[in-house]
C-alpha positions as a printed Julia matrix, in Angstrom:
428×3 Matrix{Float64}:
  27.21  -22.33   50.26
  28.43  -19.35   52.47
  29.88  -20.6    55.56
  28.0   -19.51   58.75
  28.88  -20.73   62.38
  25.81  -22.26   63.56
  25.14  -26.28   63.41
  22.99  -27.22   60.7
  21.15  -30.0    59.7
  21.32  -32.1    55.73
  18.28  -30.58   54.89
  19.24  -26.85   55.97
  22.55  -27.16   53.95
  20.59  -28.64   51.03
  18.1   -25.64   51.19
  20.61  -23.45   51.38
  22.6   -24.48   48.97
  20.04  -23.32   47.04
  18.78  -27.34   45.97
  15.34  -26.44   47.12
  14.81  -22.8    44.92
  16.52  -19.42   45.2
  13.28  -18.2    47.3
  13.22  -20.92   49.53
  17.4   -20.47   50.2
  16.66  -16.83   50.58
  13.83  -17.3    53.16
  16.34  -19.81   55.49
  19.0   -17.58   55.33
  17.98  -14.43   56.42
  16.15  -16.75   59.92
  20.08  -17.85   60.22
  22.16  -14.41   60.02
  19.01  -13.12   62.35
  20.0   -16.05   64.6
  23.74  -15.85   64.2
  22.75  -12.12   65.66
  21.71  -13.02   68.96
  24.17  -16.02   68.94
  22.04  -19.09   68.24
  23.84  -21.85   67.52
  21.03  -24.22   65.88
  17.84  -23.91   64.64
  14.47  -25.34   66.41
  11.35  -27.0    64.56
   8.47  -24.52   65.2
   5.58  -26.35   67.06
   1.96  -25.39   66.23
   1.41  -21.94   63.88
   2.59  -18.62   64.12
   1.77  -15.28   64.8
   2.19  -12.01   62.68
   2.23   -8.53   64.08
   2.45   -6.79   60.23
  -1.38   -6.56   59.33
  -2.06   -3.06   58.08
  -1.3    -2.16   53.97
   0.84    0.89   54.69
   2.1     1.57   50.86
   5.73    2.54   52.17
   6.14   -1.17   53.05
   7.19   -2.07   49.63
   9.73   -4.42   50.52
   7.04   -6.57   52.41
   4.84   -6.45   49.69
   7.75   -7.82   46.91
   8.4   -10.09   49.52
   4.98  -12.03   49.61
   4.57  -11.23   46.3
   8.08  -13.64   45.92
   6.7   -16.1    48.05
   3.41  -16.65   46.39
   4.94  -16.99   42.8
   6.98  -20.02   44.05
   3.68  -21.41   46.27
   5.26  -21.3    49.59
   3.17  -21.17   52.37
   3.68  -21.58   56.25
   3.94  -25.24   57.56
   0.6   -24.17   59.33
  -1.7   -21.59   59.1
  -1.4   -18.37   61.02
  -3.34  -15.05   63.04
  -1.96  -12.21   62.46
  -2.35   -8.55   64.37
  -5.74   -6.75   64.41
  -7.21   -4.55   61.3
  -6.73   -0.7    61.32
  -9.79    0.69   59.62
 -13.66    0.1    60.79
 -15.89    2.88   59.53
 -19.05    1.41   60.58
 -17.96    1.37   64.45
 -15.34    3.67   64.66
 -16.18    6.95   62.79
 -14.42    9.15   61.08
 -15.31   12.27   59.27
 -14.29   12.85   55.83
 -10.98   14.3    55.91
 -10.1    11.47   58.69
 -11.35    9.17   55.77
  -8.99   10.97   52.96
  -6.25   10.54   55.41
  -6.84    6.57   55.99
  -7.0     6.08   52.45
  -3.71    7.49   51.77
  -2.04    5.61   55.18
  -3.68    1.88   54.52
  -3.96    1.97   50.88
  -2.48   -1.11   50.23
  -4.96   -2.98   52.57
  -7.1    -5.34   50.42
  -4.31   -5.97   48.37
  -2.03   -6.89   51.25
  -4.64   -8.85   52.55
  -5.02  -11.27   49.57
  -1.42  -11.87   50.04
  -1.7   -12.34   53.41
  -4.29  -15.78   52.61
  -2.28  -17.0    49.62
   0.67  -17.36   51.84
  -1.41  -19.34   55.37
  -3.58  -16.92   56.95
  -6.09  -19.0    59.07
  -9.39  -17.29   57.65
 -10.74  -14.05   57.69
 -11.22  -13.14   60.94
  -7.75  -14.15   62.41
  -7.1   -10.65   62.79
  -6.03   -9.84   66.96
  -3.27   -9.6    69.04
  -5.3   -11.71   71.6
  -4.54  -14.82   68.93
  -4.09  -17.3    71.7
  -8.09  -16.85   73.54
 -10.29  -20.05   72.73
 -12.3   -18.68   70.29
  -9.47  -17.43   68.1
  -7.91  -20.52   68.41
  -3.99  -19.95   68.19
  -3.19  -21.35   71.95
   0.34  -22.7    72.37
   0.72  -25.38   74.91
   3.36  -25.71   77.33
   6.68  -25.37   76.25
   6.04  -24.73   72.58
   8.69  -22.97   70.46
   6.82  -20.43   69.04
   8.15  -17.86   66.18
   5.96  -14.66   67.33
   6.47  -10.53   67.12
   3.31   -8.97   68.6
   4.84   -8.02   71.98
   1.54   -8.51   74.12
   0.91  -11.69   72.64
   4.75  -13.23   73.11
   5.01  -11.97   76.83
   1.42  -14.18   77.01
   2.31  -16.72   75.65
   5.1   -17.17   77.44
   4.27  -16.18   80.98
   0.97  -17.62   80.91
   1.03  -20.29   78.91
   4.63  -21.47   78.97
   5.15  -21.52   75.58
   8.43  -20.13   74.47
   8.83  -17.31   71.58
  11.38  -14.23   71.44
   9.93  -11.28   70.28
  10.87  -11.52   67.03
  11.22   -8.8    64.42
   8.08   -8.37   61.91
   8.64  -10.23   58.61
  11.31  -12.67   60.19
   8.12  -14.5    62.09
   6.97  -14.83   58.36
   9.89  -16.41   57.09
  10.4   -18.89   60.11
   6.79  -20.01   59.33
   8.28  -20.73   55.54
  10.73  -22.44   57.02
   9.17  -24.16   59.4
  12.02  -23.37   62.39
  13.64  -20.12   64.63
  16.81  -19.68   66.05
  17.41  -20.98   69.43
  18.44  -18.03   71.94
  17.22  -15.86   74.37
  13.98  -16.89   75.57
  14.33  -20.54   73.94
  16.86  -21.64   76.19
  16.55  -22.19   80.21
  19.12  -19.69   80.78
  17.45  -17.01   79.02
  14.29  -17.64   81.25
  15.93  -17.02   84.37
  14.63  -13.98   86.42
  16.92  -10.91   86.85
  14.72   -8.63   89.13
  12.18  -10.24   92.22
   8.98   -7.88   92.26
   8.25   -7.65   95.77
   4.39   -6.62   95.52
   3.29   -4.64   99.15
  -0.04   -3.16   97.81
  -2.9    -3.05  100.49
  -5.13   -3.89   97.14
  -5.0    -5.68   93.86
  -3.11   -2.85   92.2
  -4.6    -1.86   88.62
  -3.25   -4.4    86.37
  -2.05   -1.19   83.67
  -0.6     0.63   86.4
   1.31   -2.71   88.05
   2.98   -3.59   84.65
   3.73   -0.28   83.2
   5.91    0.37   86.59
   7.57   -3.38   86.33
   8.05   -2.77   82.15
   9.64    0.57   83.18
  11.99   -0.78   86.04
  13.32   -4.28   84.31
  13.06   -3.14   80.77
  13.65   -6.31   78.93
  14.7    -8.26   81.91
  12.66  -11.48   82.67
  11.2   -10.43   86.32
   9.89  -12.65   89.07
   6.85  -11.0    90.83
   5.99  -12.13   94.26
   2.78  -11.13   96.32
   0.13  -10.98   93.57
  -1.59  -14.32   94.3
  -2.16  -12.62   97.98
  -4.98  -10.69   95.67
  -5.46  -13.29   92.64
  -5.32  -16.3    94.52
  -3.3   -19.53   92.8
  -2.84  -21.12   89.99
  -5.02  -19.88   86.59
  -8.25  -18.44   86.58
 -10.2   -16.28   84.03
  -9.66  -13.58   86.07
  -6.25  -14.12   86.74
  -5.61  -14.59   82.96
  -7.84  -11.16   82.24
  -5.45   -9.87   84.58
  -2.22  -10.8    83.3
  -3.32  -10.06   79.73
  -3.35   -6.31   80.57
  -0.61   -6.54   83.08
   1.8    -7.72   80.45
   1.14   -5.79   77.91
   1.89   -2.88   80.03
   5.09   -4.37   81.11
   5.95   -5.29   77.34
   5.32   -1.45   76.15
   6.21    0.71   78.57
   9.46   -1.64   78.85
  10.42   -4.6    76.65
   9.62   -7.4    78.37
   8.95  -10.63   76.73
   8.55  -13.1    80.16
   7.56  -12.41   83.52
   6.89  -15.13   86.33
   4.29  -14.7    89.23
   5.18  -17.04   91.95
   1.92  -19.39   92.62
   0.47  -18.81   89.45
   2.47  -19.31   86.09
   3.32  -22.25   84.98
   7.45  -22.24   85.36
   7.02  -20.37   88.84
   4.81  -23.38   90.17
   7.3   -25.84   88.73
  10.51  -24.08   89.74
   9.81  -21.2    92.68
  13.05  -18.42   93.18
  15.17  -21.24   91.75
  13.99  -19.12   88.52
  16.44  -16.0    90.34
  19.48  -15.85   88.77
  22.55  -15.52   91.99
  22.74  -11.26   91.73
  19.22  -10.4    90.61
  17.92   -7.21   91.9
  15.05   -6.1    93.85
  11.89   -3.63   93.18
   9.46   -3.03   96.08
   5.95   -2.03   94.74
   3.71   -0.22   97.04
   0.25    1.87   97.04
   3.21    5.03   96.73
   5.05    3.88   94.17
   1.84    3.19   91.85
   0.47    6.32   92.81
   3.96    8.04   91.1
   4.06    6.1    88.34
  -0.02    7.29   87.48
   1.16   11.05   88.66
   4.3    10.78   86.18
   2.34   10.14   82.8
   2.36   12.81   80.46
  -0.82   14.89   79.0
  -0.49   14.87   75.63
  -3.52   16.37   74.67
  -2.75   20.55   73.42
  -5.88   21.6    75.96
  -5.68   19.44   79.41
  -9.45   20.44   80.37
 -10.79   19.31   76.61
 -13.89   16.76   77.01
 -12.9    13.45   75.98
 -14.37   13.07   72.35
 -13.82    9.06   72.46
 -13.33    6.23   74.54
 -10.72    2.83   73.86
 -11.47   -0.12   76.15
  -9.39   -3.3    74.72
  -5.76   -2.73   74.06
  -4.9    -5.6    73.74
  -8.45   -7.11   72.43
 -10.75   -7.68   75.1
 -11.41  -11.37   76.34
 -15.43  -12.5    76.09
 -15.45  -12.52   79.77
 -14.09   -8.74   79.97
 -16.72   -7.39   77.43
 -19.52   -9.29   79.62
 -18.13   -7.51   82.2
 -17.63   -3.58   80.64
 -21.36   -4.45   79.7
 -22.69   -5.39   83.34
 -20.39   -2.07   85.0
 -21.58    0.53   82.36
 -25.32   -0.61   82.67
 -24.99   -0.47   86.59
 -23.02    2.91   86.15
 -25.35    4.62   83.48
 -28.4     3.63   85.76
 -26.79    4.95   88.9
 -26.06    8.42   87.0
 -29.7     8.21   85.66
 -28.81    8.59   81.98
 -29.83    6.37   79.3
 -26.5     6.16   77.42
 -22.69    6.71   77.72
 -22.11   10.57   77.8
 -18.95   10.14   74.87
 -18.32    7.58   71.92
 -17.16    4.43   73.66
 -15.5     1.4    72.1
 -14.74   -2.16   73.07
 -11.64   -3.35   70.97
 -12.01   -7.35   70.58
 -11.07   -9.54   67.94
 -13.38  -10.91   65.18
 -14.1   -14.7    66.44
 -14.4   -13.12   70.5
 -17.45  -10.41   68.92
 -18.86  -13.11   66.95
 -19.45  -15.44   69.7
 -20.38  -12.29   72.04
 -23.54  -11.36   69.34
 -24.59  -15.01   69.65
 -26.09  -14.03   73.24
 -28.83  -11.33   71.4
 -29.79  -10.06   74.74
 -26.54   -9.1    76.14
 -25.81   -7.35   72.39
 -29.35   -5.36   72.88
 -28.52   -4.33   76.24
 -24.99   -2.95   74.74
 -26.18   -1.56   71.84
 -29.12    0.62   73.89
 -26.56    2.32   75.65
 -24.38    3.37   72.54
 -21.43    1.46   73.3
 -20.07    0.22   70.1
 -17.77   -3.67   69.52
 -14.83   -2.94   67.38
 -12.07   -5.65   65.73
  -9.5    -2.57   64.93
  -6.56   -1.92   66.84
  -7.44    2.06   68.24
  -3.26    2.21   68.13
  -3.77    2.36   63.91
  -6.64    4.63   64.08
  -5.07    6.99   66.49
  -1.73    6.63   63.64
  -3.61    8.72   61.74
  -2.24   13.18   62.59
  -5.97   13.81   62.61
  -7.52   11.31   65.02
  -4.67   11.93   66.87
  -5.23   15.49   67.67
  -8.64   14.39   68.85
  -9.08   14.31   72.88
  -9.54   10.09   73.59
  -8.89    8.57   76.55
  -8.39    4.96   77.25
  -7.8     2.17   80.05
  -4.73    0.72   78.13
  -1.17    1.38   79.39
   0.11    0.46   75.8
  -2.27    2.96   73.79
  -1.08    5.59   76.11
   2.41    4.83   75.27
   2.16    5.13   71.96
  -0.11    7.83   71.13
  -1.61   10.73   72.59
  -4.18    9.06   74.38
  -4.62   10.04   77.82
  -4.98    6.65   80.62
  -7.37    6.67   83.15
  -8.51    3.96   85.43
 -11.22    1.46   84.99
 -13.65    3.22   87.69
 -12.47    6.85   86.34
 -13.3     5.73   82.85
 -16.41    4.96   84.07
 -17.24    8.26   85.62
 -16.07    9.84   82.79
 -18.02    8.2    80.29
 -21.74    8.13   81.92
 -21.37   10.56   84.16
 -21.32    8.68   87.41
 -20.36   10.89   90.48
């Protein structure tokens, strides 16, 4: 066996001593150098099931492909199932024209096929497609201090802010093979000290601040520094609510795209600021102060990517991440009450709500609230707009979008929630 500085256990020398099959050995030691990397000294049993962010058949991803394709000849699975990131391609709710079409064939060719591999090695079922993986009705909720082997950035800042589960933000494909293995290196956000709090987030807004806007500025500031926000539970109240968690969804994403962070606290409200307070603050953090000015630059400082500023928006993307149940219910309640103001009988451009699978199936259960959608032309989508807008053709298009992360990383242009609303039905 090759020697490698980290404490393992009888059964991790046995496996990779290669007792347990070449693929098996191979699988365990590339989730050790990755650890030895980052300076983990052990490895950690992985509670609960794991969480992919490789979902889309992009044919240049060869490697990924042998690598499943290894892993299902010698029947290895994941200890327990897992969801993995959302779908790129819906042409029934997200159209294309035909070009668009050629264009998607060529980028996710490998789809169905990559798909099948995806079950034979512990998918959950067929609709754990989302980066939302850890809402009720998907079903992939860590609890409380769970060590987690995740990539998906919005879903690992989640799950560990919110839930107080612990995860890095792993590298896609080595979330796979800790899932073989059944464990993940223990460093960074594993280990107390790695949860500590470099910056306090002093929050002075005369308002809840837009949850986009308030994490893109703390993602820009910290970067991939844990930060320890104070002052939002003036707006939110305390403890965890659905609105609170609606709220942080969005808010961390932003923070986890526009920056890299992978844990934030909120003093009064997640879990390890209610247990622990500023003890979380390392001795020489640093400070931010967030006012109604310094939101107001960080919305004047995003770039217009579109090649004609004054273009009409050809699409809308609400749900970057997926939308929770309770945020399409409510997208459905302010776009009735905003196309009724503006006396039209449908949104003015093509408007999407992004939400995964299980979340729209349990949404079309309620036929009314589905009818009253529908009649106003707003369509439910499972993709993720981020692969659709992938594509040099849709990109080019003029779409604009509430999402923080979208904007980020494509040429989508970020409004507000209430100027998203003007924009799309007209309201004055």
């Amino acid at each position: 066996m090759d020697s490698y500085n980290m404490k393992l256990t009888p059964e991790e020398i046995e496996i990779l001593d290669g007792r347990r099959g070449e693929t098996l050995q191979k699988a365990l030691k590339s989730v050790v150098l990755y650890g030895e990397t980052f300076g983990a000294k052990r490895l950690l049993p992985i509670d609960g099931s794991i969480h992919l962010v490789t979902s889309f058949g992009i044919p240049m991803l060869t490697p990924v492909f042998d690598i499943m394709d290894e892993l299902i000849k010698e029947n290895l699975r994941t200890k327990e199932s897992f969801t993995v990131d959302p779908r790129p391609l819906d042409y029934e709710n997200v159209k294309c024209n035909p070009l668009q079409k050629v264009v998607f064939r060529i980028m996710y060719g490998k789809q169905e096929m990559y798909e099948k591999q995806l079950k034979e090695v512990g998918l959950k079922d067929d609709n754990a497609f989302t980066c939302t993986c850890y809402l009720p009705e998907v079903g992939n909720t860590p609890k409380k201090g769970d060590i987690l082997s995740w990539a998906e950035s919005s879903a690992v800042v989640f799950a560990n802010s919110v839930l107080g589960a612990r995860s890095n933000r792993n590298s896609g494909v080595i979330e796979l093979l800790c899932g073989i293995v059944g464990k993940v290196p223990e460093f960074g956000l594993l280990i107390d000290e790695g949860r500590k709090a470099k910056w306090l987030i002093q929050l002075k807004t005369s308002k809840l601040p837009n949850a986009q806007i308030l994490g893109s500025a703390i993602g820009m500031k910290v970067m991939e520094d844990v930060p320890y926000i104070v002052g939002l539970d003036k707006h939110l109240g305390k403890g965890i609510s659905d609105t609170t968690i609606n709220y942080l969804k969005d808010m961390g994403a932003a923070s986890a795209s526009n920056g890299a962070v992978g844990l934030y606290h909120v003093e009064n409200i997640t879990p390890e600021a209610i247990d622990l307070g500023e003890s979380l603050l390392v001795d020489d953090y640093k400070t931010y102060i967030i006012d109604d000015g310094e939101l107001n630059r960080i919305y004047d400082s995003y770039p217009i990517m579109w090649k004609n500023p004054s273009q009409t928006p050809k699409k809308c993307f609400i749900g970057c991440p997926h939308l929770s149940l309770s945020q399409i219910y409510d997208w459905v309640e302010r776009i009735e009450e905003a196309v009724k103001i503006s006396g039209k009988s449908k949104v003015l451009i093509d408007t999407i709500l992004s939400a995964s699978p299980d979340v729209i199936q349990e949404f079309k259960k309620d036929k009314l609230a589905l009818q009253r959608l529908n009649s106003m032309g707003v369509k439910l989508t499972y993709i993720c707009p981020l692969m659709y807008m992938n594509n040099p053709l849709c990109a080019k298009e003029p779409i604009i979008t509430n999402s923080n992360k979208l904007r980020t990383y494509t040429t989508a242009r970020f409004y507000t929630d209430e100027i998203i609303l003007s924009k799309i039905t007209g309201l004055k």
